[in-house]
XYZ file of C-alpha atoms in Angstrom:
714
model
C 0.000 0.000 0.000
C 2.825 2.396 0.813
C 4.472 1.698 -2.553
C 1.228 2.443 -4.416
C 0.763 5.619 -2.425
C 4.241 6.880 -3.261
C 3.904 6.128 -6.994
C 3.162 9.375 -8.827
C 0.590 8.778 -11.583
C -0.630 12.360 -12.060
C -0.871 13.737 -15.581
C 1.218 14.686 -17.391
C 3.470 11.846 -16.292
C 6.629 12.850 -14.468
C 7.844 9.398 -13.449
C 10.706 8.622 -15.877
C 9.987 4.884 -15.791
C 6.335 5.363 -16.758
C 7.226 7.914 -19.450
C 9.747 5.619 -21.073
C 7.358 2.665 -20.770
C 4.603 4.654 -22.512
C 6.930 5.644 -25.366
C 8.057 2.034 -25.849
C 4.425 0.879 -25.942
C 3.701 3.509 -28.617
C 6.743 2.455 -30.676
C 5.648 -1.184 -30.395
C 1.906 -0.992 -31.020
C 1.165 2.223 -32.961
C 2.670 0.957 -36.261
C 1.020 -2.469 -35.844
C -2.464 -1.044 -35.272
C -2.284 1.623 -37.983
C -0.698 -0.713 -40.543
C -3.978 -2.652 -40.498
C -5.603 0.555 -41.740
C -2.917 0.858 -44.453
C -1.423 3.885 -42.674
C 2.433 4.086 -42.872
C 4.090 3.396 -39.537
C 5.915 6.728 -39.640
C 2.591 8.546 -39.747
C 1.301 6.256 -37.021
C 4.023 7.422 -34.637
C 3.262 11.086 -35.418
C -0.461 10.543 -34.747
C 0.355 8.686 -31.527
C 2.508 11.621 -30.420
C -0.407 14.007 -31.023
C -2.755 11.779 -28.997
C -0.538 11.443 -25.892
C 0.979 14.943 -26.135
C 0.044 18.147 -24.317
C -2.579 19.022 -26.936
C -4.155 15.533 -26.796
C -4.787 13.529 -23.612
C -1.837 15.302 -21.956
C -0.203 12.049 -20.903
C 3.250 13.510 -21.542
C 4.852 16.905 -21.967
C 7.223 17.724 -24.779
C 9.983 18.345 -22.261
C 13.756 18.503 -22.608
C 14.104 14.688 -22.676
C 11.715 14.388 -25.642
C 13.424 17.280 -27.431
C 16.877 15.760 -26.826
C 15.834 12.318 -28.075
C 13.972 13.866 -31.013
C 16.994 15.912 -32.010
C 19.105 12.769 -31.927
C 16.515 11.009 -34.110
C 16.486 13.819 -36.669
C 20.277 13.814 -36.886
C 20.138 10.019 -37.203
C 17.815 10.244 -40.220
C 20.173 12.635 -41.991
C 23.210 10.570 -41.017
C 21.655 7.367 -42.386
C 20.789 9.169 -45.620
C 24.461 10.062 -46.076
C 25.694 6.670 -44.896
C 23.474 4.557 -47.154
C 23.846 6.601 -50.317
C 25.670 4.871 -53.154
C 28.613 7.211 -53.719
C 29.295 5.901 -57.226
C 25.700 6.599 -58.257
C 25.784 9.852 -56.298
C 28.801 11.033 -58.284
C 27.287 9.782 -61.529
C 24.002 11.583 -60.803
C 25.498 14.703 -59.211
C 24.319 16.872 -62.097
C 20.801 15.520 -61.709
C 20.935 16.190 -57.968
C 21.935 19.788 -58.669
C 19.037 20.147 -61.124
C 16.521 18.717 -58.658
C 18.028 20.750 -55.810
C 17.592 23.886 -57.916
C 13.989 23.009 -58.783
C 13.022 22.182 -55.199
C 14.615 25.407 -53.898
C 13.732 27.986 -56.557
C 10.079 26.972 -57.126
C 9.082 27.085 -53.397
C 11.052 30.317 -52.936
C 9.293 32.063 -55.828
C 5.809 30.798 -54.931
C 6.432 31.424 -51.224
C 7.550 35.016 -51.659
C 4.630 35.814 -53.987
C 2.177 34.154 -51.602
C 3.565 36.009 -48.601
C 3.462 39.389 -50.331
C 0.182 39.222 -52.245
C -1.973 36.611 -50.484
C -1.013 36.911 -46.817
C 0.100 40.586 -46.922
C 3.391 39.927 -45.146
C 6.497 42.108 -45.302
C 9.408 41.239 -47.582
C 11.630 39.728 -44.833
C 8.694 37.682 -43.480
C 7.768 36.487 -46.995
C 11.368 35.461 -47.744
C 11.640 33.564 -44.450
C 8.274 31.896 -45.105
C 9.449 30.858 -48.575
C 12.653 29.357 -47.157
C 10.455 27.195 -44.900
C 8.716 25.840 -48.007
C 12.058 25.265 -49.776
C 13.534 23.076 -47.051
C 12.280 19.574 -46.355
C 13.043 16.631 -44.099
C 13.722 13.070 -45.281
C 11.138 11.778 -42.861
C 10.065 9.043 -45.278
C 13.623 7.798 -45.848
C 13.428 4.952 -43.277
C 10.230 3.769 -44.984
C 11.888 3.787 -48.419
C 14.921 1.986 -47.012
C 12.656 -0.660 -45.488
C 11.321 -1.531 -48.960
C 14.914 -2.016 -50.185
C 14.889 0.755 -52.800
C 17.201 3.203 -51.018
C 19.758 2.785 -53.844
C 17.268 3.696 -56.557
C 18.546 6.588 -58.687
C 15.483 8.682 -57.798
C 16.302 8.291 -54.099
C 19.959 9.158 -54.700
C 19.006 12.290 -56.609
C 16.521 13.343 -53.934
C 19.007 12.869 -51.111
C 21.605 14.934 -53.000
C 19.031 17.608 -53.778
C 17.977 17.678 -50.118
C 21.491 18.663 -49.067
C 21.447 21.478 -51.623
C 18.011 22.928 -50.853
C 18.312 22.593 -47.061
C 21.708 24.271 -47.071
C 20.427 27.166 -49.198
C 17.221 27.491 -47.151
C 19.147 27.568 -43.880
C 21.560 30.131 -45.294
C 18.522 32.285 -46.157
C 17.410 31.882 -42.539
C 20.853 32.997 -41.309
C 20.752 36.070 -43.572
C 17.214 37.050 -42.470
C 18.215 36.710 -38.816
C 21.317 38.807 -39.493
C 19.247 41.470 -41.267
C 16.827 41.618 -38.326
C 19.777 42.238 -36.033
C 21.332 44.730 -38.463
C 24.471 42.613 -38.905
C 24.424 41.921 -42.659
C 27.607 43.540 -43.969
C 30.831 42.487 -45.633
C 32.172 41.069 -42.377
C 29.020 38.947 -41.982
C 29.371 37.390 -45.451
C 33.098 36.802 -44.996
C 32.600 35.179 -41.603
C 29.777 32.959 -42.847
C 31.656 31.892 -45.990
C 34.871 31.057 -44.153
C 33.147 29.196 -41.336
C 31.134 27.037 -43.749
C 34.270 26.303 -45.813
C 36.302 25.314 -42.749
C 33.446 23.157 -41.440
C 33.061 21.362 -44.792
C 36.794 20.664 -45.087
C 37.014 19.264 -41.546
C 34.101 16.855 -42.005
C 34.827 15.730 -45.570
C 38.619 15.362 -45.297
C 39.438 14.876 -41.594
C 36.566 12.612 -40.503
C 37.560 9.729 -42.868
C 41.158 9.855 -41.612
C 40.029 9.702 -37.972
C 37.517 6.954 -38.766
C 40.022 4.769 -40.637
C 42.526 5.077 -37.782
C 39.886 4.175 -35.185
C 38.526 1.126 -37.028
C 42.073 -0.154 -37.621
C 42.986 0.033 -33.944
C 39.739 -0.757 -32.118
C 37.627 -3.768 -33.035
C 35.297 -3.741 -30.028
C 31.693 -3.626 -31.279
C 30.421 -1.249 -28.597
C 33.347 1.136 -28.985
C 32.858 1.290 -32.757
C 29.170 2.148 -32.407
C 29.803 4.841 -29.792
C 32.511 6.265 -32.048
C 29.970 6.559 -34.870
C 27.583 8.479 -32.591
C 30.420 10.767 -31.541
C 31.184 11.598 -35.164
C 27.489 12.269 -35.924
C 27.085 14.747 -33.099
C 30.524 16.251 -33.650
C 29.598 16.924 -37.269
C 26.279 18.441 -36.130
C 28.020 20.662 -33.588
C 30.596 21.860 -36.114
C 27.754 22.770 -38.492
C 26.067 24.851 -35.808
C 29.382 26.499 -34.973
C 29.697 27.418 -38.667
C 26.309 29.125 -38.597
C 24.198 26.471 -40.358
C 21.797 23.828 -39.073
C 23.047 20.636 -37.390
C 21.263 18.369 -39.894
C 23.742 19.417 -42.600
C 26.622 18.312 -40.370
C 24.992 14.948 -39.664
C 24.433 14.336 -43.383
C 28.034 15.210 -44.277
C 29.275 12.972 -41.436
C 27.353 10.116 -43.073
C 28.991 10.851 -46.415
C 32.423 11.042 -44.775
C 32.039 7.641 -43.057
C 30.192 6.052 -45.994
C 33.117 3.938 -47.227
C 34.248 2.961 -43.733
C 30.942 1.321 -42.773
C 30.095 -1.245 -45.475
C 26.389 -1.887 -46.012
C 26.875 -5.588 -45.215
C 28.912 -5.077 -42.023
C 27.765 -5.824 -38.448
C 28.364 -2.165 -37.575
C 25.952 -1.009 -40.293
C 23.373 -3.461 -38.994
C 23.695 -2.004 -35.480
C 23.536 1.586 -36.712
C 20.310 0.927 -38.635
C 18.760 -1.200 -35.894
C 19.242 1.270 -33.029
C 18.160 4.207 -35.192
C 14.977 2.552 -36.441
C 14.119 1.077 -33.036
C 14.787 4.053 -30.740
C 16.094 7.376 -32.064
C 13.906 7.905 -35.150
C 10.622 6.909 -33.395
C 11.421 9.412 -30.610
C 11.743 12.152 -33.227
C 8.446 11.245 -34.902
C 6.584 11.115 -31.590
C 8.084 14.496 -30.668
C 6.845 15.982 -33.962
C 3.377 14.633 -33.207
C 3.360 16.347 -29.815
C 3.573 19.713 -31.574
C 0.234 19.199 -33.318
C -2.579 21.217 -31.743
C -6.085 20.427 -32.989
C -7.396 23.523 -31.183
C -5.955 25.773 -33.903
C -9.046 25.008 -35.975
C -11.116 26.927 -33.418
C -8.842 29.953 -32.991
C -10.335 31.981 -35.816
C -10.386 32.066 -39.585
C -6.986 33.766 -39.861
C -5.131 30.760 -38.468
C -7.031 28.334 -40.706
C -6.440 30.554 -43.753
C -2.691 30.810 -43.127
C -2.427 27.078 -42.435
C -4.272 26.092 -45.615
C -2.318 28.551 -47.781
C 1.012 27.366 -46.370
C 0.105 23.696 -46.833
C -1.146 24.147 -50.407
C 1.862 26.227 -51.498
C 4.403 23.885 -49.850
C 2.803 20.762 -51.345
C 2.232 22.282 -54.785
C 5.784 23.632 -55.060
C 7.337 20.302 -54.063
C 5.089 18.430 -56.486
C 6.058 20.794 -59.318
C 9.748 20.244 -58.512
C 9.265 16.455 -58.559
C 7.192 16.624 -61.773
C 9.778 18.790 -63.554
C 12.536 16.396 -62.433
C 10.529 13.456 -63.783
C 10.041 15.167 -67.158
C 13.632 16.387 -67.348
C 15.176 12.961 -66.774
C 12.306 10.789 -68.073
C 11.656 9.043 -64.792
C 8.691 6.757 -64.205
C 5.583 7.776 -62.278
C 6.697 5.691 -59.287
C 10.120 7.348 -59.285
C 8.337 10.708 -59.263
C 6.315 9.474 -56.298
C 9.559 8.621 -54.510
C 10.994 12.082 -55.189
C 7.793 13.845 -54.123
C 7.295 11.626 -51.069
C 10.831 12.167 -49.828
C 10.848 15.926 -50.468
C 7.340 16.967 -49.421
C 7.595 16.415 -45.667
C 8.209 19.620 -43.706
C 9.641 19.144 -40.232
C 13.178 19.827 -39.095
C 14.435 22.961 -40.851
C 10.855 24.279 -41.046
C 10.482 24.014 -37.278
C 13.836 25.698 -36.743
C 12.895 28.568 -39.062
C 9.420 29.191 -37.624
C 10.625 29.112 -34.004
C 13.504 31.474 -34.769
C 11.205 33.804 -36.719
C 8.587 33.707 -33.950
C 11.184 34.689 -31.334
C 12.456 37.694 -33.339
C 10.608 40.757 -32.055
C 10.651 43.731 -34.407
C 8.860 46.167 -32.069
C 5.595 46.750 -30.244
C 2.086 47.535 -31.436
C 0.003 50.417 -30.121
C -1.525 48.055 -27.573
C 1.892 46.985 -26.334
C 1.800 43.570 -28.028
C 5.122 42.411 -29.524
C 5.391 42.541 -33.321
C 7.083 39.319 -34.388
C 8.795 38.453 -37.657
C 6.494 35.400 -37.853
C 3.208 35.716 -35.951
C 1.190 33.117 -34.058
C -0.923 32.314 -37.105
C 2.208 31.256 -38.992
C 3.446 29.283 -35.973
C 0.162 27.362 -35.670
C -0.141 27.058 -39.447
C 3.309 25.486 -39.569
C 2.269 22.761 -37.139
C -0.736 21.884 -39.307
C 1.434 22.008 -42.439
C 3.872 19.565 -40.843
C 1.051 17.109 -40.108
C -0.475 17.262 -43.603
C 2.807 17.225 -45.555
C 4.162 14.325 -43.504
C 0.922 12.425 -44.145
C 1.051 13.011 -47.907
C 4.779 12.244 -48.012
C 4.356 8.946 -46.152
C 1.578 7.689 -48.433
C 3.311 8.782 -51.652
C 6.723 7.405 -50.660
C 5.179 4.115 -49.552
C 3.230 3.708 -52.788
C 6.214 4.544 -54.996
C 8.644 2.372 -53.028
C 6.205 -0.542 -52.905
C 5.572 -0.459 -56.659
C 9.271 -0.227 -57.504
C 10.135 -3.046 -55.077
C 7.453 -5.281 -56.619
C 8.666 -4.464 -60.118
C 12.273 -5.269 -59.220
C 11.203 -8.518 -57.559
C 9.207 -9.501 -60.652
C 12.134 -8.768 -62.965
C 14.459 -10.727 -60.692
C 12.205 -13.784 -60.847
C 11.905 -13.543 -64.631
C 15.646 -13.232 -65.236
C 17.195 -15.219 -62.411
C 19.241 -18.214 -63.431
C 18.702 -21.381 -61.450
C 21.910 -20.874 -59.508
C 21.707 -21.177 -55.737
C 24.655 -19.378 -54.192
C 26.396 -21.309 -51.424
C 29.604 -20.001 -49.860
C 31.799 -22.298 -47.768
C 34.246 -20.910 -45.187
C 36.597 -23.510 -43.707
C 37.827 -22.173 -40.351
C 40.334 -23.405 -37.803
C 41.800 -20.199 -36.324
C 39.626 -17.946 -34.147
C 41.624 -14.821 -35.031
C 40.671 -14.992 -38.722
C 36.936 -15.660 -38.322
C 35.788 -12.030 -38.249
C 37.382 -11.031 -41.531
C 36.507 -14.279 -43.311
C 32.832 -13.822 -42.412
C 32.969 -10.140 -43.400
C 34.491 -10.983 -46.777
C 31.942 -13.725 -47.463
C 29.042 -11.396 -46.644
C 30.588 -8.637 -48.747
C 30.933 -10.778 -51.884
C 27.642 -12.650 -51.685
C 24.271 -11.833 -53.169
C 22.416 -9.552 -50.788
C 19.096 -11.361 -51.260
C 20.528 -14.691 -50.166
C 20.427 -14.739 -46.367
C 21.044 -18.462 -45.918
C 23.857 -19.266 -48.315
C 26.742 -19.243 -45.820
C 28.422 -22.418 -44.522
C 31.210 -22.592 -41.948
C 33.241 -25.788 -41.776
C 35.619 -27.151 -39.179
C 37.514 -30.328 -40.130
C 38.956 -32.565 -37.413
C 41.644 -35.117 -38.265
C 40.265 -38.611 -37.643
C 43.638 -39.856 -36.481
C 44.161 -37.140 -33.862
C 40.627 -36.346 -32.702
C 39.939 -35.930 -28.973
C 37.455 -34.105 -26.732
C 39.615 -30.951 -26.625
C 39.690 -30.739 -30.432
C 35.921 -31.244 -30.547
C 35.277 -28.499 -28.001
C 37.605 -26.071 -29.774
C 35.946 -26.752 -33.132
C 32.476 -26.267 -31.645
C 33.591 -23.024 -29.995
C 34.987 -21.628 -33.258
C 31.841 -22.567 -35.192
C 29.647 -20.918 -32.561
C 31.755 -17.756 -32.723
C 31.359 -17.684 -36.506
C 27.588 -18.119 -36.183
C 27.347 -15.177 -33.757
C 29.365 -12.923 -36.064
C 27.156 -13.789 -39.044
C 23.939 -13.271 -37.073
C 25.076 -9.739 -36.206
C 24.747 -8.961 -39.924
C 21.279 -10.560 -40.130
C 22.627 -13.590 -42.005
C 22.135 -17.249 -41.144
C 25.289 -19.358 -41.028
C 25.102 -23.152 -41.361
C 27.815 -24.735 -39.198
C 29.383 -28.037 -40.256
C 31.704 -30.263 -38.225
C 33.568 -32.897 -40.247
C 35.841 -35.800 -39.307
C 38.189 -36.853 -42.094
C 41.663 -38.153 -42.850
C 42.875 -34.676 -43.785
C 41.525 -31.164 -44.180
C 41.590 -31.210 -47.989
C 39.441 -34.324 -48.219
C 36.999 -32.871 -45.690
C 36.613 -29.645 -47.662
C 36.191 -31.327 -51.048
C 33.605 -33.752 -49.657
C 31.545 -30.915 -48.176
C 31.797 -28.926 -51.416
C 30.248 -31.819 -53.345
C 27.652 -32.792 -50.737
C 26.307 -29.269 -50.228
C 26.760 -28.067 -53.831
C 29.056 -25.223 -52.803
C 29.509 -22.501 -55.450
C 32.191 -20.398 -53.729
C 35.027 -21.300 -51.399
C 36.798 -18.799 -49.118
C 40.053 -19.895 -47.463
C 41.854 -17.780 -44.877
C 45.514 -17.179 -44.055
C 46.661 -15.845 -40.717
C 47.920 -12.247 -40.808
C 51.369 -13.327 -39.567
C 51.655 -16.263 -41.938
C 53.162 -15.955 -45.384
C 52.084 -17.902 -48.427
C 54.450 -20.539 -49.818
C 54.913 -22.352 -53.109
C 54.138 -25.607 -51.332
C 50.861 -24.202 -50.017
C 49.638 -23.314 -53.487
C 51.000 -26.577 -54.824
C 49.151 -28.662 -52.257
C 46.051 -26.529 -52.763
C 46.155 -27.048 -56.518
C 46.756 -30.787 -56.239
C 44.142 -31.183 -53.540
C 41.143 -28.869 -53.365
C 41.478 -26.972 -56.655
C 41.872 -30.107 -58.750
C 38.758 -31.688 -57.248
C 36.450 -28.689 -56.747
C 35.389 -26.496 -59.638
C 34.268 -23.565 -57.495
C 35.198 -19.899 -57.408
C 37.920 -20.017 -54.752
C 39.204 -17.002 -52.792
C 42.322 -17.220 -50.591
C 42.296 -14.266 -48.210
C 44.963 -12.798 -45.972
C 43.789 -9.867 -43.850
C 46.286 -7.430 -42.369
C 43.694 -4.721 -41.654
C 39.849 -4.671 -41.615
C 38.214 -4.830 -45.028
C 36.205 -1.685 -44.247
C 39.377 0.418 -43.951
C 40.666 -0.489 -47.437
C 40.786 2.497 -49.796
C 41.500 0.667 -53.070
C 41.385 -2.866 -54.444
C 44.034 -3.484 -57.134
C 42.766 -6.333 -59.333
C 45.342 -8.049 -61.571
C 43.666 -10.092 -64.300
C 45.521 -12.485 -66.644
C 45.206 -12.489 -70.417
C 42.212 -14.458 -71.810
C 40.511 -14.511 -68.402
C 37.295 -13.470 -70.132
C 37.294 -16.752 -72.085
C 37.061 -18.898 -68.958
C 33.600 -20.096 -67.881
C 34.151 -18.702 -64.374
C 34.871 -15.139 -65.563
C 31.376 -13.703 -64.864
C 31.237 -15.334 -61.436
C 34.462 -14.007 -59.933
C 33.879 -10.633 -61.578
C 30.515 -10.283 -59.840
C 32.205 -11.113 -56.521
C 34.748 -8.353 -57.118
C 31.957 -5.994 -58.132
C 30.116 -6.750 -54.898
C 33.223 -5.782 -52.949
C 33.256 -2.416 -54.710
C 29.522 -1.889 -54.262
C 29.301 -2.904 -50.625
C 32.458 -1.212 -49.353
C 32.564 1.848 -51.616
C 36.315 1.377 -52.116
C 37.772 2.081 -55.558
C 38.453 -0.854 -57.871
C 41.631 -0.517 -59.953
C 41.852 -3.114 -62.744
C 45.100 -4.195 -64.431
C 44.467 -6.322 -67.527
C 44.998 -6.562 -71.248
C 43.105 -4.259 -73.576
C 40.770 -7.029 -74.693
C 39.937 -8.148 -71.153
C 39.333 -4.571 -70.020
C 36.757 -4.215 -72.802
C 34.539 -6.785 -71.109
C 35.045 -5.287 -67.649
C 34.241 -1.782 -68.895
C 31.021 -3.130 -70.360
C 29.970 -4.113 -66.836
C 31.059 -0.707 -65.522
C 28.821 1.050 -68.038
C 25.746 -0.854 -66.872
C 26.551 -1.219 -63.170
C 28.810 1.720 -62.272
C 31.150 1.563 -59.305
C 34.178 3.654 -58.456
C 36.768 2.107 -60.798
C 39.929 2.767 -62.824
C 41.312 0.701 -65.701
C 44.987 0.205 -66.573
C 46.489 -1.812 -69.408
C 48.756 -4.566 -68.065
C 50.145 -7.083 -70.551
C 53.334 -8.612 -69.167
C 53.211 -10.676 -65.958
C 56.995 -10.818 -65.953
C 56.786 -7.138 -64.970
C 54.527 -7.956 -62.019
C 56.733 -6.130 -59.516
C 56.062 -2.821 -61.272
C 52.766 -2.894 -59.377
C 54.638 -2.491 -56.088
C 55.169 1.152 -57.037
C 51.411 1.692 -57.247
C 50.263 -0.087 -54.105
C 49.829 1.930 -50.893
C 49.338 1.133 -47.224
C 45.538 0.944 -47.296
C 45.309 -1.037 -50.555
C 44.213 -4.628 -51.072
C 45.851 -6.712 -53.786
C 43.448 -9.038 -55.608
C 45.139 -11.424 -58.054
C 43.197 -13.640 -60.453
C 45.174 -16.851 -60.982
C 44.659 -20.037 -62.981
C 45.263 -23.722 -62.666
C 48.052 -25.109 -64.859
C 47.348 -25.912 -68.482
C 44.228 -23.748 -68.457
C 43.538 -21.015 -71.004
C 44.490 -18.052 -68.816
C 47.491 -19.680 -67.122
C 50.794 -17.818 -67.135
C 54.054 -19.391 -65.942
C 54.865 -16.236 -63.966
C 51.983 -17.042 -61.633
C 54.302 -19.488 -59.860
C 56.324 -16.505 -58.592
C 53.319 -14.817 -56.950
C 53.830 -16.358 -53.441
C 57.429 -15.103 -53.278
C 56.376 -11.633 -54.480
C 53.623 -11.428 -51.887
C 55.928 -12.452 -49.037
C 58.722 -10.087 -49.994
C 57.068 -6.968 -51.410
C 53.437 -6.993 -50.229
C 53.666 -8.447 -46.710
C 52.002 -5.402 -45.106
C 48.997 -5.430 -47.416
C 45.805 -7.448 -47.560
C 45.586 -9.796 -50.522
C 43.028 -12.084 -52.128
C 43.997 -14.810 -54.594
C 41.150 -15.827 -56.894
C 40.925 -19.178 -58.664
C 37.939 -19.104 -61.048
C 35.868 -22.022 -62.277
C 37.523 -23.565 -65.331
C 36.626 -26.255 -67.846
C 37.878 -29.786 -67.282
C 38.946 -29.222 -63.677
C 36.675 -31.723 -61.978
C 34.062 -34.255 -62.916
C 31.273 -31.729 -62.528
C 30.704 -28.109 -61.637
C 28.475 -27.240 -58.702
C 27.192 -24.299 -60.739
C 25.196 -25.645 -63.647
C 25.730 -23.331 -66.601
C 24.147 -25.777 -69.019
C 27.694 -26.812 -69.900
C 28.691 -23.746 -71.915
C 31.810 -24.224 -73.970
C 34.547 -21.624 -74.281
C 33.321 -20.730 -77.734
C 29.816 -20.029 -76.435
C 30.973 -17.330 -74.061
C 33.674 -15.736 -76.166
C 31.191 -13.197 -77.496
C 30.632 -10.080 -75.467
C 26.844 -10.354 -75.545
C 26.938 -13.929 -74.195
C 29.155 -12.896 -71.286
C 26.960 -9.873 -70.790
C 23.850 -12.052 -70.465
C 25.492 -14.232 -67.834
C 26.742 -11.225 -65.877
C 23.358 -9.517 -66.162
C 21.600 -12.562 -64.705
C 24.014 -12.601 -61.768
C 23.603 -8.883 -61.113
C 19.840 -9.323 -61.255
C 20.088 -11.480 -58.160
C 21.494 -8.615 -56.135
């Protein structure tokens, strides 16, 4: 009885345990209940915030804890947008992003200024500030688009790039209006603003990647890495504010800066997305909902008029920008829906602008009332505009993303070859498990969540309980690492006369398509190793085989130097290892640098044209000059060498010298040796290509079809 008496249940709730419990219940059940009504979960959280907020049932106040968590959620959304963007596509579509950014800034500015001056009878500064509120937008629908798996769509990339442009310009307009109100707009103001923004941009874009690469090289603790990411997000946001622009720009640039250091398939990326979508972003959406006040409908016609005008102008201007972008670049209707849905929501920068404008007092009226730059009607109208634009944005983005996802799934089913990807990772050393799992997840098809197999082989002659326990422990560790990336790992324990026999038996039994073997960082590679490998596993298993030695984490690699032998394109395994290499470039963002003959590069460039990644191409004809490459390789480079079994079409006698070269000249670098599938290697291939002969895939279009079918599975 005493405990019940002491428990404070008065409204609004002040007990932190009850407040947090209520928020968690909203995050859990609001999306579930509203999804049954076909309402996007993002909108559901906003509505729930309005219901429990001070203007609803007053269960909670929008206090400092809600504002703090909401701010973190907003920064998280912008950070994820920068982190998940495909930089190769972003660079390729930079011109389109500039065009869209111009449309989505200029059109709202023009319509907003005209509306403020001639419809709402505002002053010029008020009209300009109002227009800047229409020009900015918040990527509130981005988590929804990402959930449907279309975050890499070109329309999304263009919209994210345009968002950075229009928000930056809109917030600069806000800074100028505030400066004008304070009488500070002069040459010194422009010089200070320009220099501060330049210094801020240089620090985030150039210094953050250096700090991040150093940290990830030296600290592999999962918790420390995640906390480091949060530190960089908020540091970027703080530096942006110090430069005189909004924090969201800093969070977005921090995402771009760390983009290549946090691969999309990595455990760290999985944690970043999980915590953001589970905690931070819902807090922001609930906080936005708490701002909504239904009583504004009963405060007089002026408030309703301003709210309706603002909502119509903001929505119309963003739709026109999306429509013009669609017509300019011949996008589909669903891609236009994506652009409009992502760019229509008004929240973050709009709230910042209206609150700043409301707090600027220009003088007093005859009755002693303060004359504000933005009056109460605009403040209340903004809240209603946020609700309506977020609603429209959620529905439009969901419809566009859903249609595009269904279309891509349909095309994938129509074009997919009957090839089930299965990657085998033999493991025996606990220190190499992390990087072997990371590499296997990086090279595999993203859609295949169950194609990973970890194998531990125990010698029949020397097996004991200690060996069994150690093998089980290593397999369990591998399973935990894979599960952190949302992938299922099948663990296999094998007893055999030797490791080679165990591996080859498992390859045949489980129809393995790809084999990844690991070398310890302190162990060199010998001629005898490759000899035994060739005589044993490679002669019996016709799989794409990767031999990996990791000196530093794969995520910290800046470039992958790929050395390809002459006539590699004429081997049946050419499309399969090339797709693996392409996946490395796509999922890590690191630059691919190819060294091959002119004829081989022609085929690789064909893939680059259709599936662009960050890549360079260099003519390399003479493997006797292999050591020339040592002049090009740097500390953070990975050497990827495509080899061949003896007497095969792409074999070169100089390949026998590769182990000695690696030990002597490249000992401080990561390397991957690739043995492709080749004709006549084993009795059968685990990848059924309908037995294509060399002649059948010599033509570019035939290779292109095979590569296209593999890329379609991504």
